XYZ file of C-alpha atoms in Angstrom:
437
model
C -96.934 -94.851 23.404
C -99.505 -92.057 23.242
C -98.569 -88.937 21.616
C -99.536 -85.624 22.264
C -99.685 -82.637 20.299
C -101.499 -79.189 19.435
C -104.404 -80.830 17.562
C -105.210 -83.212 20.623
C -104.465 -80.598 23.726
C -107.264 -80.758 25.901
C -108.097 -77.294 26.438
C -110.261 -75.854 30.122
C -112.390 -73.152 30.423
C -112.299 -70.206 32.291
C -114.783 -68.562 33.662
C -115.158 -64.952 34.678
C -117.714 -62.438 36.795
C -118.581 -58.961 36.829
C -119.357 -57.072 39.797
C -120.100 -53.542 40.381
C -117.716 -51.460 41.453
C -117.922 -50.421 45.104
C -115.360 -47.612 44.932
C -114.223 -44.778 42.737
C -111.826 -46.739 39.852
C -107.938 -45.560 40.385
C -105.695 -46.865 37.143
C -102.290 -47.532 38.249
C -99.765 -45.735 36.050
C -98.476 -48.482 34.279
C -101.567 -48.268 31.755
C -100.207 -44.803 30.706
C -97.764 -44.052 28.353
C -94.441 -43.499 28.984
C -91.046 -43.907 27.535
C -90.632 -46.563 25.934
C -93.687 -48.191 27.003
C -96.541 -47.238 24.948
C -100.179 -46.658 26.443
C -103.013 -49.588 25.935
C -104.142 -48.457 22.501
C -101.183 -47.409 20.980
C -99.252 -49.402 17.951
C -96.196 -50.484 18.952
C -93.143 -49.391 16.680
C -90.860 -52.347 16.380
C -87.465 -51.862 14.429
C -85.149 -55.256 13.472
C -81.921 -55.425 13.783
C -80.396 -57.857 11.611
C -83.435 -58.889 8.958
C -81.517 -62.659 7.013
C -84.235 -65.574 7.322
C -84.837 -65.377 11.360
C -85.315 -61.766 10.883
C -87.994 -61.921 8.270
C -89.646 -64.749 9.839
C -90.181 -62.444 13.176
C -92.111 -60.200 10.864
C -95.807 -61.051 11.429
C -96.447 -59.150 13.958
C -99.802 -58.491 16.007
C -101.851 -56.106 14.827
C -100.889 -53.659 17.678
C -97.805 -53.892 16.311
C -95.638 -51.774 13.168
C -92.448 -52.100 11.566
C -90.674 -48.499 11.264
C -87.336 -49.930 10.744
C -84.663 -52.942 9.624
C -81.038 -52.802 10.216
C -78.816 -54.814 8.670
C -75.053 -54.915 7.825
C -76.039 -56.165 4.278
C -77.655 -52.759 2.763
C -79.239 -55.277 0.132
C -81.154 -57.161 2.606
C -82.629 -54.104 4.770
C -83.163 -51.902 1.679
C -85.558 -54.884 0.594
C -87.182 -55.254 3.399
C -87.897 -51.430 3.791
C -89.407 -51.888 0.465
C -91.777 -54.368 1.463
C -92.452 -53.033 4.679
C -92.823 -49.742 3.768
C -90.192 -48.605 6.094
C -86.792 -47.033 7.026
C -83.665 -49.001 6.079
C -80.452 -48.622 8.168
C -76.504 -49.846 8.206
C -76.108 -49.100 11.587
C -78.606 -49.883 14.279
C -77.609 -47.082 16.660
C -79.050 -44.436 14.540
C -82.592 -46.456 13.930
C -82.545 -46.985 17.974
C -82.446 -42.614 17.979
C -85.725 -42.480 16.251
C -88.623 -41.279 18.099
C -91.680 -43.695 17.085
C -89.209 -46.643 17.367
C -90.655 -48.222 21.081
C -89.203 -51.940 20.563
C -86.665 -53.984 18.711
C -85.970 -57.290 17.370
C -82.750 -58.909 17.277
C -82.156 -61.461 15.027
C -78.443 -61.857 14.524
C -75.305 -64.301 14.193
C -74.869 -64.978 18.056
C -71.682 -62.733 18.389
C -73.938 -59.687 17.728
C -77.036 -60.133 20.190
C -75.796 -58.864 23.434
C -74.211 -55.578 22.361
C -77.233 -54.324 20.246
C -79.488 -55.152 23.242
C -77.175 -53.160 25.313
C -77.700 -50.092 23.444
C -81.077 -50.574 22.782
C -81.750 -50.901 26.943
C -79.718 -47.431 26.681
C -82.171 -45.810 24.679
C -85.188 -47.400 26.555
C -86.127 -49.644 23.989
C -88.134 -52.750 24.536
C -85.977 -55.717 23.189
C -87.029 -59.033 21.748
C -83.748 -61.126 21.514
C -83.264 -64.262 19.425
C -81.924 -67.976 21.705
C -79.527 -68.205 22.449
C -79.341 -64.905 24.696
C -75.492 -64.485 24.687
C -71.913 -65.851 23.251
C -70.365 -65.648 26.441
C -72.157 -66.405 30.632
C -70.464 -63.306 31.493
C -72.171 -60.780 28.618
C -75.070 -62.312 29.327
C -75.074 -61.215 32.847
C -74.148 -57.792 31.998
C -77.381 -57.848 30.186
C -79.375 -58.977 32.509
C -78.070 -56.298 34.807
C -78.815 -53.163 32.187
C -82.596 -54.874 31.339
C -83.265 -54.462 35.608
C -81.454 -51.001 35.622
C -83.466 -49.473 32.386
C -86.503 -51.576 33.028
C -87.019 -52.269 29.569
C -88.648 -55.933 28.375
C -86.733 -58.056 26.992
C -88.309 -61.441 25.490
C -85.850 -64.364 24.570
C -86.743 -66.099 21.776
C -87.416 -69.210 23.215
C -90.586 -69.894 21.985
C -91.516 -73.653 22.869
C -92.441 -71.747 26.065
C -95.578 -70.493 24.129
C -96.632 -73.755 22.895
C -99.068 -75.633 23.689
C -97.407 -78.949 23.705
C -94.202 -78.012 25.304
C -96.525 -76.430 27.991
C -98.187 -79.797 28.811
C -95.451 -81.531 28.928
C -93.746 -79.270 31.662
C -97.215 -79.774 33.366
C -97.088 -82.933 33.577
C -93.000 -83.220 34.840
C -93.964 -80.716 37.431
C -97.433 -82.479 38.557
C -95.298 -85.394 39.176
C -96.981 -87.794 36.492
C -93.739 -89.865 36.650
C -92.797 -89.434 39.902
C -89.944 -87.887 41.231
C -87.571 -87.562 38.506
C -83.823 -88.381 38.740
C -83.014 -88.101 35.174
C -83.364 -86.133 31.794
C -82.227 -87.352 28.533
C -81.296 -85.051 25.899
C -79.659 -84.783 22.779
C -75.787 -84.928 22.148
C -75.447 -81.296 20.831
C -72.220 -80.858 19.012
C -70.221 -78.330 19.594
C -68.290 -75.761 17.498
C -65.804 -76.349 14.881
C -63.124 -74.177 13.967
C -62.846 -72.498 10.640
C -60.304 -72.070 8.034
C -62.145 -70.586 5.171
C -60.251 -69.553 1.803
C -61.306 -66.108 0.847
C -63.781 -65.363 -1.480
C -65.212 -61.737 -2.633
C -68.406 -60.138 -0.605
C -71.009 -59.024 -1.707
C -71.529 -55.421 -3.132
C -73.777 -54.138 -0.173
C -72.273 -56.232 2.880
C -70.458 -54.299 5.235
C -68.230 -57.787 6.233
C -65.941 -55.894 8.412
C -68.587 -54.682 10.651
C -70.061 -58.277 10.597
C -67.180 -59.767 12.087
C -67.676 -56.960 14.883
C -66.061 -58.307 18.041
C -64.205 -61.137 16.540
C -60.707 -61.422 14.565
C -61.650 -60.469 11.003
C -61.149 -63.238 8.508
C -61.879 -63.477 4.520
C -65.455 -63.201 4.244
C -66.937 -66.833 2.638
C -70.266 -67.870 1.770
C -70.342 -70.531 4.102
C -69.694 -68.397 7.357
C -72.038 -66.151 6.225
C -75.066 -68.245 5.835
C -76.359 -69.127 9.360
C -76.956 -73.127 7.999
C -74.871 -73.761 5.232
C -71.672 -75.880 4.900
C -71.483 -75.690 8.109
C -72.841 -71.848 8.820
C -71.614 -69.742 11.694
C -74.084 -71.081 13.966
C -71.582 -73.939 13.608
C -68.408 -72.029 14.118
C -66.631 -70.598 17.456
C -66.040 -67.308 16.830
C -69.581 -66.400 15.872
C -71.205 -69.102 18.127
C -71.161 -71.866 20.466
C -72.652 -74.786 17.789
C -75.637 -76.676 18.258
C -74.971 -77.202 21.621
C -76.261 -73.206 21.856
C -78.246 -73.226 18.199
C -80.862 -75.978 19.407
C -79.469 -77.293 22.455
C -80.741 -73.678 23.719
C -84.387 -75.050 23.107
C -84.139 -77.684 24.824
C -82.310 -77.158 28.320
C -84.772 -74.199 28.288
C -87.519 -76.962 28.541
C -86.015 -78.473 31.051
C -85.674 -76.197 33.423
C -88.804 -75.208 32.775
C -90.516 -78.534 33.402
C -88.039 -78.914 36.435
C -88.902 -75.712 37.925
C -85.255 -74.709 38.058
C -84.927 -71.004 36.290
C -83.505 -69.764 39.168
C -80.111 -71.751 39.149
C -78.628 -74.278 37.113
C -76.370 -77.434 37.664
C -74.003 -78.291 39.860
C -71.836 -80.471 38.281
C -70.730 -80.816 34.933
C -68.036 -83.418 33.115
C -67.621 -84.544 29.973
C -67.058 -88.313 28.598
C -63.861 -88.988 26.680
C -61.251 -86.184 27.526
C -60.841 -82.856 26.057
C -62.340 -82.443 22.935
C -59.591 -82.152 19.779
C -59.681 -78.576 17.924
C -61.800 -79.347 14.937
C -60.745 -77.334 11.563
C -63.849 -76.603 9.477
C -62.262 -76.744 5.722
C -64.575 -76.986 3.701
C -67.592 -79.437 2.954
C -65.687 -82.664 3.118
C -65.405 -81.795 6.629
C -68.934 -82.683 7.074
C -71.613 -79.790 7.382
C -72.840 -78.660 10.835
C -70.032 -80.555 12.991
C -72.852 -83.689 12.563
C -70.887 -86.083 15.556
C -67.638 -84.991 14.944
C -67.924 -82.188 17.197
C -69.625 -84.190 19.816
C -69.006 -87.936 19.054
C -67.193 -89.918 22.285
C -67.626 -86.638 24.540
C -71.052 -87.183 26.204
C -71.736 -84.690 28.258
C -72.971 -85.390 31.892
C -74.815 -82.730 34.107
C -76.393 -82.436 38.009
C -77.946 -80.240 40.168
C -78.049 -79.979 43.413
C -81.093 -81.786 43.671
C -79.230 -84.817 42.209
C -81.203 -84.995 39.243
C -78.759 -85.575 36.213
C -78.567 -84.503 32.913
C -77.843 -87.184 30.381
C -76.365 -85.812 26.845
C -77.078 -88.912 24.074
C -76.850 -89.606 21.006
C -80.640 -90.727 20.760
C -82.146 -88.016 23.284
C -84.865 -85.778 21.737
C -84.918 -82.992 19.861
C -85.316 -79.320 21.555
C -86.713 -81.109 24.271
C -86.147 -83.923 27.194
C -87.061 -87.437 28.109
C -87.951 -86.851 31.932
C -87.425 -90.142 33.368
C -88.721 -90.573 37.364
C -89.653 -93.446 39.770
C -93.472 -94.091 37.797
C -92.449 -93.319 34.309
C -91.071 -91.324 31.419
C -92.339 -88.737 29.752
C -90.752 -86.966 26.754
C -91.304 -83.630 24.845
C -90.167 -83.045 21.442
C -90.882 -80.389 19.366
C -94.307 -80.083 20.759
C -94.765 -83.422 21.134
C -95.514 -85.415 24.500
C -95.192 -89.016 24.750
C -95.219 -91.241 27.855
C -94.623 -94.596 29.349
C -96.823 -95.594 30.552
C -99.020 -94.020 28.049
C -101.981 -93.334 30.003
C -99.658 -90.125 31.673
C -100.342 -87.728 28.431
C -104.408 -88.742 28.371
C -104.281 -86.646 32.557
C -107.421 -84.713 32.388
C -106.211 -80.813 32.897
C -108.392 -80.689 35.495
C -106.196 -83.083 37.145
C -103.268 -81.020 37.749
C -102.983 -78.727 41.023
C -99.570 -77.180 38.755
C -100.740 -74.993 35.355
C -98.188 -72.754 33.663
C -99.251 -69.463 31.945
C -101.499 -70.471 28.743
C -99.318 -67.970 26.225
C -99.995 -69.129 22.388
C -98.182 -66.120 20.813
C -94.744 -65.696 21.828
C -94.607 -61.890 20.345
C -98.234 -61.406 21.560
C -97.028 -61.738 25.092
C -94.049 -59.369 24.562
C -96.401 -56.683 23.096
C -98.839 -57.067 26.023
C -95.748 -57.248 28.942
C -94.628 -53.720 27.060
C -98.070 -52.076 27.652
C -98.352 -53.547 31.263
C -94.572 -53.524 32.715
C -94.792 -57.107 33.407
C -92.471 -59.626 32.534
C -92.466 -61.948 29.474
C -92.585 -65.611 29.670
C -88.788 -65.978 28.708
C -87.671 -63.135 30.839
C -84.060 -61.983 30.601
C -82.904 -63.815 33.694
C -84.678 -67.276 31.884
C -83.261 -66.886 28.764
C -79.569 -65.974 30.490
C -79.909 -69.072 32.887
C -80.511 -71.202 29.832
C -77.922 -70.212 27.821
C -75.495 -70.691 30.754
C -76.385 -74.384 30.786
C -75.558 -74.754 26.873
C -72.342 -72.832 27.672
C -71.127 -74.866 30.378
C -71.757 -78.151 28.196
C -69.418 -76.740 25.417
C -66.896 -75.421 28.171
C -66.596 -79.254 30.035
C -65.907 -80.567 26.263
C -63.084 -77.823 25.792
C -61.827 -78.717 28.880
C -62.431 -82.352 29.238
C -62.429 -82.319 33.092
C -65.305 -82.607 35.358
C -66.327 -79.038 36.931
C -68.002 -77.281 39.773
C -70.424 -74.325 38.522
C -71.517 -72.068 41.495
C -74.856 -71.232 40.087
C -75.191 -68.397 42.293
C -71.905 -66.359 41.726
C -71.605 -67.480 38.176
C -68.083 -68.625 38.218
C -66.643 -72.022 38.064
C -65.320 -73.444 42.091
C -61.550 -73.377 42.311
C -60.816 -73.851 38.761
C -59.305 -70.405 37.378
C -58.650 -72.462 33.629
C -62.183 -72.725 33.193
C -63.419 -69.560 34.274
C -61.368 -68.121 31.363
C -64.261 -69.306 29.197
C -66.774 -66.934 30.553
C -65.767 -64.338 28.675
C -64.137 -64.064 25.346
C -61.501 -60.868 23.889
C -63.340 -58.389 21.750
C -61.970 -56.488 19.265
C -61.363 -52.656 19.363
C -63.908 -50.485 18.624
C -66.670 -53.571 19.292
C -66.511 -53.117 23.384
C -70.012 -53.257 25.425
C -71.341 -50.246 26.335
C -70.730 -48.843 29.878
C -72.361 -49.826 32.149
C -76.329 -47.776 33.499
């Protein structure tokens, strides 16, 4: 097969024209300032709100672009970065999203804390940039959709395979029809989440655990919940998240309806192999880190839209991406890689394709610039929400081990009242949403 990456894209050029101007030059008013959209030559004040290893890695910004703030439950890990960064340091995020230069945040916490934070920050007409996967529970994540439209904030998901270069041509090709009209798309088993049953241990000095736990049961703070990728991490574990089938698995149904041309809606259809999935008690390493296949071995999960193209959950399927397999080929994407069969498909000359999607390199780039213009991002709220739904209904056809009928439209589950249960979860006192704008 022929591979395809950054190095090898084959780039076009664009060309452009001046002509004079035949009429006096009106500027609309969305190159002015205005609340919470800053004018065309301002700096952008960007605050974080939760600053571990994702956090810090969202740090190099664009030049347009300064940090006045991190927020953190752990005082020891926003005091250090306000000492690098020469900024403010915060416990609680509500009082950084008060400040006047703040214009944006970025949100880079465990999964139970991303849609309330973005709540308040659409409140105070702050721009927000919100790590994959967009919400813990479908119905959250349409209440957040609903406040981004209502405040008209931007909000970029963090789905950032959509600004690269090889994930881009591989959509290109799936949509140009290089293999035909597809009928299936394999992807990776995800697992799902385990449960935990952590002994104690001490916090930190400087880690507010209570408040980390925020809408969920509090339990004995341990090393291992707290690290997002540890033995197994709360990425792994249900109260804070929905697994990998939401950690990565966000990635890569986000590429496929992408390449399918399918952010509208979602599938149809969704069962999983096997029966219900057991409840799976996280102990303690010899449990095996991350779920591995324990949390997804025997349950292969199956998935169609209306269209009748299916969904294919396997053990082999790639990476953060999809094998897109049609009626004159395959073509796969994996972690901006493209491969085809036959292999001629990835060599298409760009000029070849009547389909381009929007050349964005710089997935915080094209935030900045959609904050200055009003337009939206390349992983809009309503994208990132309608991938995350996908992920969701995966783990919810594993919990329940029947096959189910998603009404993409109406967001609820067709005559099945047990599984709609699962699109929202209990939150604890004091850690409600917002009302609603």
């Amino acid at each position: 097969m022929n591979r395809f990456s950054r190095r090898t894209f084959l780039g076009t050029t664009c060309k452009a024209a001046l002509t004079p101007l035949a009429a006096p030059l009106i500027l609309p008013s969305r190159v002015f300032a205005a609340p919470g959209r800053p004018g065309p030559n301002d700096r952008i004040g960007v605050g974080y709100i939760g600053v571990g290893r994702r956090g810090n890695q969202l740090m190099n910004l664009p030049p347009e672009g300064r940090i006045v703030g991190a927020a953190d439950v752990d005082m020891r890990r926003a005091e250090a970065v306000a000492k690098k960064r020469q900024c403010r340091a915060y416990k609680d995020y509500r009082k950084m999203l008060d400040e006047p230069d703040l214009d944006a945040v970025v949100i880079a916490t465990p999964d139970h804390w991303h849609v309330r934070p973005a709540l308040h920050a659409c409140l105070a007409r702050k721009n927000v940039y919100l790590e994959k996967p967009l919400s813990l529970t479908i119905r959250e994540g349409r209440r957040l959709v609903d406040a981004v439209r209502a405040t008209n904030v931007v909000l970029q998901t963090g789905s950032q395979r959509r600004s690269m270069s090889g994930h881009r041509w591989g959509c290109e090709l799936v949509r140009n029809g290089l293999a035909g009209k597809i009928h299936t798309v394999v992807i990776r088993n995800y697992p799902s989440p385990w449960e935990c049953a952590f002994q104690a241990q001490p916090a930190p000095e400087g880690l507010d655990w209570n408040e980390w736990c925020g809408m969920t049961d509090v339990v004995g703070y341990h090393q291992d919940i707290f690290i997002q990728r540890s033995n197994p991490g709360w990425i792994s574990l249900r109260p804070y998240s929905g697994g990998e089938m939401t950690g990565t698995g966000s990635h890569g149904f986000d590429q496929i309806q992408w390449a399918l041309d399918l952010d509208h809606t979602g599938p149809v259809d969704i069962w999983s192999e096997g029966g219900p999935l057991p409840t799976l008690v996280y102990h303690g390493p010899e449990s095996l880190a991350r779920g591995n296949d324990h949390c997804s071995r025997g349950r292969n999960v199956r998935m169609r839209y209306r269209n009748g193209i299916t969904i294919r959950l396997e053990d082999n399927g790639p990476d953060a991406g999809g094998e897109f397999i049609g009626d004159l080929g395959k073509i796969r994407i994996g972690n901006n890689v493209v491969t085809s069969n036959p292999e001629e498909l990835v060599l298409t000359p760009p000029g070849d394709l009547k389909t381009r999607l929007p050349a964005i390199d710089d997935h915080i780039q094209n935030w900045f610039d959609c904050i200055k213009t009003g337009d939206k991002p390349i992983a809009d709220v309503e994208i990132g929400h309608r991938s995350a739904i996908i992920c969701h209904l995966g783990n919810i056809a594993r919990w329940t081990g029947r096959e189910l009928h998603w009404d993409p439209d109406n967001e609820r589950f067709v005559n099945d009242d047990g599984a709609n249960e699962y699109l929202d979860r209990p939150r604890r006192p004091g850690y409600e949403l917002p009302a609603r704008t």
